Short mmCIF file of C-alpha atoms in Angstrom, two decimals:
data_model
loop_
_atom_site.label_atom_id
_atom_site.label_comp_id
_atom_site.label_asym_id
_atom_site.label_seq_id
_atom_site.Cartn_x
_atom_site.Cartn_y
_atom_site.Cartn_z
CA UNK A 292 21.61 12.55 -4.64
CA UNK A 293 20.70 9.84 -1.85
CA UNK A 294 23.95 10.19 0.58
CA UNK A 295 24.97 7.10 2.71
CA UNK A 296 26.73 6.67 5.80
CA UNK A 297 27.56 3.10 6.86
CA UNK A 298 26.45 2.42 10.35
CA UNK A 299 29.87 0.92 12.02
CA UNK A 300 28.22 -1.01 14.54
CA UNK A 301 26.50 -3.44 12.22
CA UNK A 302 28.77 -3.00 9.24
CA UNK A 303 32.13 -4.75 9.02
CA UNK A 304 31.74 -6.61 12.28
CA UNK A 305 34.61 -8.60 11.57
CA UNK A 306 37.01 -6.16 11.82
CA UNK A 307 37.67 -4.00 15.11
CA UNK A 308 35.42 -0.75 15.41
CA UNK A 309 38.55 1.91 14.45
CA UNK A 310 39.36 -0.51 11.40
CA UNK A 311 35.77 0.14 10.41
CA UNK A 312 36.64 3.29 9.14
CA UNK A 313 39.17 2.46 6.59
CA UNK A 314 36.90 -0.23 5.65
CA UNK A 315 33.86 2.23 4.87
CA UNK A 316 35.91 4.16 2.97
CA UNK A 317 37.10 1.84 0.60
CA UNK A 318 33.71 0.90 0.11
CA UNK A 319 33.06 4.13 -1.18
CA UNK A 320 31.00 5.36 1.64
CA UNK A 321 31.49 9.35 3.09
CA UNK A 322 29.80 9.42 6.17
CA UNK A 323 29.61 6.90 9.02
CA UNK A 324 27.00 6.75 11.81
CA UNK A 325 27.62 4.07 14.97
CA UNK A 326 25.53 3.41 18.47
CA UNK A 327 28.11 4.37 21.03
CA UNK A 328 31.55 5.09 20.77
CA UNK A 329 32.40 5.51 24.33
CA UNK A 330 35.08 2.86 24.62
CA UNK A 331 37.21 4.33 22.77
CA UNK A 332 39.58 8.03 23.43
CA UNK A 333 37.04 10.97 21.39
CA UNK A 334 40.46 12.17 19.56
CA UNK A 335 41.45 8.87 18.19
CA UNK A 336 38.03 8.48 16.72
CA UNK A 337 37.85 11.53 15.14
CA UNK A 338 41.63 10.69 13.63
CA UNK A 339 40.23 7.65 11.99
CA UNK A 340 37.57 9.52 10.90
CA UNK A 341 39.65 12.75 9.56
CA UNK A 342 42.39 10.30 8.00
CA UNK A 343 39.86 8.32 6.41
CA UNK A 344 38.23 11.75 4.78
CA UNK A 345 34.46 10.39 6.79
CA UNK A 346 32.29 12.55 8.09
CA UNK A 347 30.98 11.63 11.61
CA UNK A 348 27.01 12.16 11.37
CA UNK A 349 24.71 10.54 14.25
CA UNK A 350 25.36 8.72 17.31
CA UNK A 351 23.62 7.86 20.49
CA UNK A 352 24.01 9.45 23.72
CA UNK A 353 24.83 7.12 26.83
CA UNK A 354 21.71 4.74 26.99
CA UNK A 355 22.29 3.31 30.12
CA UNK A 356 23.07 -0.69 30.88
CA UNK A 357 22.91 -1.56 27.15
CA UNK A 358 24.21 -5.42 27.88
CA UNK A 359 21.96 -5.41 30.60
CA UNK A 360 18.76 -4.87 27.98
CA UNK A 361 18.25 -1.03 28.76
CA UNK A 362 17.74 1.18 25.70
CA UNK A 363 18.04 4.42 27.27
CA UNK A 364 17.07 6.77 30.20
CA UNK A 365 15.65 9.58 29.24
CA UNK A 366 12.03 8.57 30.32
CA UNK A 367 12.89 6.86 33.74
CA UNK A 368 12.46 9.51 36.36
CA UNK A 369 14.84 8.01 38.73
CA UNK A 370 17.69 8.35 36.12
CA UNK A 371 18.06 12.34 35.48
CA UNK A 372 21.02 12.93 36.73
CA UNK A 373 22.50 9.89 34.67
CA UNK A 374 20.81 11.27 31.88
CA UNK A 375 22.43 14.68 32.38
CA UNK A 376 26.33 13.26 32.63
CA UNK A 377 25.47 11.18 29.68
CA UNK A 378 24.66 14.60 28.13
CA UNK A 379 27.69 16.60 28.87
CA UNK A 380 29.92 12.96 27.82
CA UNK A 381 27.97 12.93 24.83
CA UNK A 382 28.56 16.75 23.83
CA UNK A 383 32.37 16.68 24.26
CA UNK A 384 32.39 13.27 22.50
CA UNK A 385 30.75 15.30 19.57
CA UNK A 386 32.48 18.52 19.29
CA UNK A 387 35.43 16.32 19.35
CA UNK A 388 33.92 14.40 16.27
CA UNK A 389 32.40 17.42 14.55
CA UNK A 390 29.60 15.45 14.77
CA UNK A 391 26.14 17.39 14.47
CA UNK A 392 23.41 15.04 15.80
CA UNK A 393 22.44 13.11 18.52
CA UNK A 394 20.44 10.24 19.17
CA UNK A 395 18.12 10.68 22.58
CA UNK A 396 17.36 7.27 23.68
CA UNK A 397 13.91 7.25 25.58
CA UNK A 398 14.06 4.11 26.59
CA UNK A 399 11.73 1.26 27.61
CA UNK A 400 9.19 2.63 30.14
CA UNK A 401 5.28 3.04 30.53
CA UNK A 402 3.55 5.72 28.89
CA UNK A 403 2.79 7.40 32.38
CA UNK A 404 2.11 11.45 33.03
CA UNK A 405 5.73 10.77 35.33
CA UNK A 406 7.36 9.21 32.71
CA UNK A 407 6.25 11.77 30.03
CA UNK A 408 6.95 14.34 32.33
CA UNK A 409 11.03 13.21 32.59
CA UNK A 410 11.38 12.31 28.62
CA UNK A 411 10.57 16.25 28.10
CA UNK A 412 12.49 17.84 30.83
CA UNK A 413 15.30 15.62 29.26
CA UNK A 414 14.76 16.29 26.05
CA UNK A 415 14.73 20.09 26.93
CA UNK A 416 17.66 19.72 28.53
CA UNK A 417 20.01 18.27 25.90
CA UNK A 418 18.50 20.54 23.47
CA UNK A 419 19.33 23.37 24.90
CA UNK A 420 22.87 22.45 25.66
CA UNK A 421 23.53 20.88 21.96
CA UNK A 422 21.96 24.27 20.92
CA UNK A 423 25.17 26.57 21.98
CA UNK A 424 27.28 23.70 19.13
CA UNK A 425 24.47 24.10 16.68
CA UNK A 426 23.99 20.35 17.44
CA UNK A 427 20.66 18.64 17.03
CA UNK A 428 19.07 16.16 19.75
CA UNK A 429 17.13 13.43 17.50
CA UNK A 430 14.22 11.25 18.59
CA UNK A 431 13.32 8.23 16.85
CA UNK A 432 10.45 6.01 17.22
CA UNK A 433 11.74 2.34 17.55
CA UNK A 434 9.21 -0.52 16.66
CA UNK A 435 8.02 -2.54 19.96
CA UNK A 436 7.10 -5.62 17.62
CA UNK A 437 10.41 -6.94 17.16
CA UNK A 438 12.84 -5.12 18.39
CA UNK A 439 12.46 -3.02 21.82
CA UNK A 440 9.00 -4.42 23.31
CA UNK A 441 8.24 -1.46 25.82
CA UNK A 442 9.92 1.12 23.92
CA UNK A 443 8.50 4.53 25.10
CA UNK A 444 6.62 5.69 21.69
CA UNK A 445 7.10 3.52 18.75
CA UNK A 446 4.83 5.50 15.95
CA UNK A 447 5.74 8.89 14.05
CA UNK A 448 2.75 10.66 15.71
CA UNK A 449 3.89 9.77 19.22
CA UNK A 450 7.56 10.93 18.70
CA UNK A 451 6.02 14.25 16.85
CA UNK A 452 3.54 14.23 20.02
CA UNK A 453 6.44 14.51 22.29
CA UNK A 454 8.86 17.05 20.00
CA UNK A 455 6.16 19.52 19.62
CA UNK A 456 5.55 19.24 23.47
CA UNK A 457 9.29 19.61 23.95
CA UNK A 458 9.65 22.56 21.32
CA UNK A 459 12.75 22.97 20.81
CA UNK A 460 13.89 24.10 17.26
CA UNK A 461 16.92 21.45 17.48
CA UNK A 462 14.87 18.47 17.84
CA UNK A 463 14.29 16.67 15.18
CA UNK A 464 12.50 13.08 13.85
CA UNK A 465 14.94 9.96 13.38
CA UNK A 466 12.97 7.95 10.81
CA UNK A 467 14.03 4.57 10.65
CA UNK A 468 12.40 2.95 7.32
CA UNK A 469 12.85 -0.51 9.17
CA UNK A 470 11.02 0.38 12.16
CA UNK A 471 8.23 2.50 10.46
CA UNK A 472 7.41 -0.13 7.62
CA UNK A 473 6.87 -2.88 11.06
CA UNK A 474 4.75 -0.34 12.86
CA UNK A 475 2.86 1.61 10.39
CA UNK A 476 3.70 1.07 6.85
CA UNK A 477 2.41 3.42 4.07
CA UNK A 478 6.47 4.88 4.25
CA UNK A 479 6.11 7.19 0.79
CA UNK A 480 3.26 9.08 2.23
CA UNK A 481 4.46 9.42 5.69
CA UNK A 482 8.12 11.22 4.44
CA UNK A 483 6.78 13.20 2.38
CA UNK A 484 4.39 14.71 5.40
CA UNK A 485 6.93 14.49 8.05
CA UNK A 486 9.97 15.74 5.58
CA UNK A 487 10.35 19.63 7.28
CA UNK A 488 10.71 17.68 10.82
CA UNK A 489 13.46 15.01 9.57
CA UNK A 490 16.98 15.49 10.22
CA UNK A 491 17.83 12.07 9.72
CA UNK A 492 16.78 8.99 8.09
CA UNK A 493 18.14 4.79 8.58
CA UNK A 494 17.33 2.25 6.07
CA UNK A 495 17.15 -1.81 6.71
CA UNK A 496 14.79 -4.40 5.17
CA UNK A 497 11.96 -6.37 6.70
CA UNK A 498 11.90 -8.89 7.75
CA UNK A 499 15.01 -9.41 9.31
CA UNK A 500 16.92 -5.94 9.56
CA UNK A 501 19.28 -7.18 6.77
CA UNK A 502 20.13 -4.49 3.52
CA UNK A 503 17.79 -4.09 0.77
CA UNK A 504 17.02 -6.06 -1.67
CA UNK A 505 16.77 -8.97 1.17
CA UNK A 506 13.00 -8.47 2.05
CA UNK A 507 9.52 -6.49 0.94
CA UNK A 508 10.24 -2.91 0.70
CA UNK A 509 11.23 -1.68 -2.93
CA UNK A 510 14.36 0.27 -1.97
CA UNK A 511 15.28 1.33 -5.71
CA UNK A 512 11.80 2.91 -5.96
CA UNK A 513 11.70 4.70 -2.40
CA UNK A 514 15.44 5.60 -2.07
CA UNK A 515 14.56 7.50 -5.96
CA UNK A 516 11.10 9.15 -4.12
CA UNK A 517 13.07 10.16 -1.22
CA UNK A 518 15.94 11.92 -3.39
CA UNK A 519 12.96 13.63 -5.32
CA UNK A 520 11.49 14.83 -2.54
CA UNK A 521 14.33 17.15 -2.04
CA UNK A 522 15.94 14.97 1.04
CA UNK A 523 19.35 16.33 1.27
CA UNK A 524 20.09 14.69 4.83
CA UNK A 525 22.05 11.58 5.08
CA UNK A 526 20.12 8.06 5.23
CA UNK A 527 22.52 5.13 8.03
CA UNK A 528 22.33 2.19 6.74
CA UNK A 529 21.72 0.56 10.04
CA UNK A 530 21.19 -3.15 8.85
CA UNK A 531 22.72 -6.64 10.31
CA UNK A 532 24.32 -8.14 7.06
CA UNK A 533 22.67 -11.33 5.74
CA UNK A 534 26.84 -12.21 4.92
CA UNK A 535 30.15 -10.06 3.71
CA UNK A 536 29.40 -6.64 4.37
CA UNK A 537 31.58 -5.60 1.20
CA UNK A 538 29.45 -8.47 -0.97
CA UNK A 539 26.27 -7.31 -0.05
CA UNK A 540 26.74 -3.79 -1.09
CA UNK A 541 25.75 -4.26 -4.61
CA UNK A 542 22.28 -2.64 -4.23
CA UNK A 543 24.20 0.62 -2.93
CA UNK A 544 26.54 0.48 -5.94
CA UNK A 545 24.90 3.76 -7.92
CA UNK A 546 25.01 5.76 -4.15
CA UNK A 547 28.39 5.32 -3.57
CA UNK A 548 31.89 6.89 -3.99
CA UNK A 549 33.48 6.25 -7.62
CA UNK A 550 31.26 3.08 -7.60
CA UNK A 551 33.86 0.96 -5.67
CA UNK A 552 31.52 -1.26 -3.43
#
């Protein structure tokens, strides 16, 4: 059975972020993903989360000077060190949470030998770290059409490129459905390649990044592919509401808890 976690920093935006919580769960959701949750004390997250009965399963690690338009660090040479306190903030931030992935940001940068060079040494290093939690470090290619122009790789065989150079056992593809269908289409095929390497998946429609059902990709179809595949892994719903969050839930209706969105 598809299992959905409601991304908390596009869903609900008109409620604070620790509000969120209660409102995913009486949507029917149990699991919730978010980008960073670094403004607020580790332990009174994971409170929400534990008194709402949601299971904490991806976020990002620091990505540097998000307002300022970076989208992580892990590729800029000049930024290791950075990198590596965003690692250890990012760890205790997860054991805290119970959470079991994280989200490596490589951020925008050329695709130069140095810059390759940096992303892996990075990547290496989280890994290993996250290993000692059983905690995976997730890549994800992001597309550079529309959304993150210079975005270090933005195609599945770039980001599997990169984790087989890294090879690590506790890396594993981020497939966003949103950014794949921009950059390379042909989604049903590609999953069920890439499926072994997965450990997580986000869903959005195109155009626009708003929930399914609002654009071109026939979510009833793939969402019932994906579960027959054998998918067991949790898909974020990591979409910018065309309105209500709570009204436009309709499509997720048969995926979540006793039916309540």
């Amino acid at each position: 059975m598809v299992k959905l976690a409601a991304n908390l920093s596009m869903m609900f935006q008109d409620l604070p972020f620790l509000d969120r919580f209660d409102a995913a769960e009486a949507t029917g959701f149990s699991g919730v993903e978010f980008m960073f949750p670094y403004d607020h004390n580790p332990a009174d997250v994971a409170a929400r989360a534990q008194k709402c009965g949601l299971e904490v399963v991806l976020f990002n690690l620091p990505a540097g000077d998000w307002a300022g338009g970076e989208r992580g660090i892990a590729a800029l040479p000049d930024r290791v060190e950075e990198f590596r306190a965003g690692v250890a903030e990012g760890l205790d931030y997860a054991r805290t949470l119970g959470c079991p992935r994280l989200h490596l940001m490589a951020g925008k940068a050329p695709a130069s030998a140095e810059c390759r060079a940096a992303l892996l040494s990075n990547i290496g290093y989280a890994a290993d770290l996250a290993a000692a939690d059983g905690i995976e470090i997730l890549i994800e290619p992001i597309n550079t059409r529309v959304d993150i122009p210079g975005y270090f790789y933005s195609t599945t065989e770039e980001a599997m490129s990169v984790m087989d150079e890294a090879a690590r056992s506790n890396v594993r593809l981020q497939y966003d459905i949103y950014h794949m269908q921009i950059m390379e289409g042909d989604l049903a095929r590609t999953i069920e390649r890439l499926l072994p390497r997965i450990g997580h998946m986000q869903l959005a429609d195109n155009p626009g990044r708003a929930e399914p059902g609002s654009g071109e990709i026939n979510y009833p179809w793939l969402l019932s592919h994906i579960d027959a595949l054998g998918y067991d892994g949790w898909i974020g719903c990591e979409y910018r509401p065309a309105g209500d969050t709570k009204a436009g839930l309709g499509w997720a209706r048969d995926y979540l808890n006793s039916r309540r969105a």
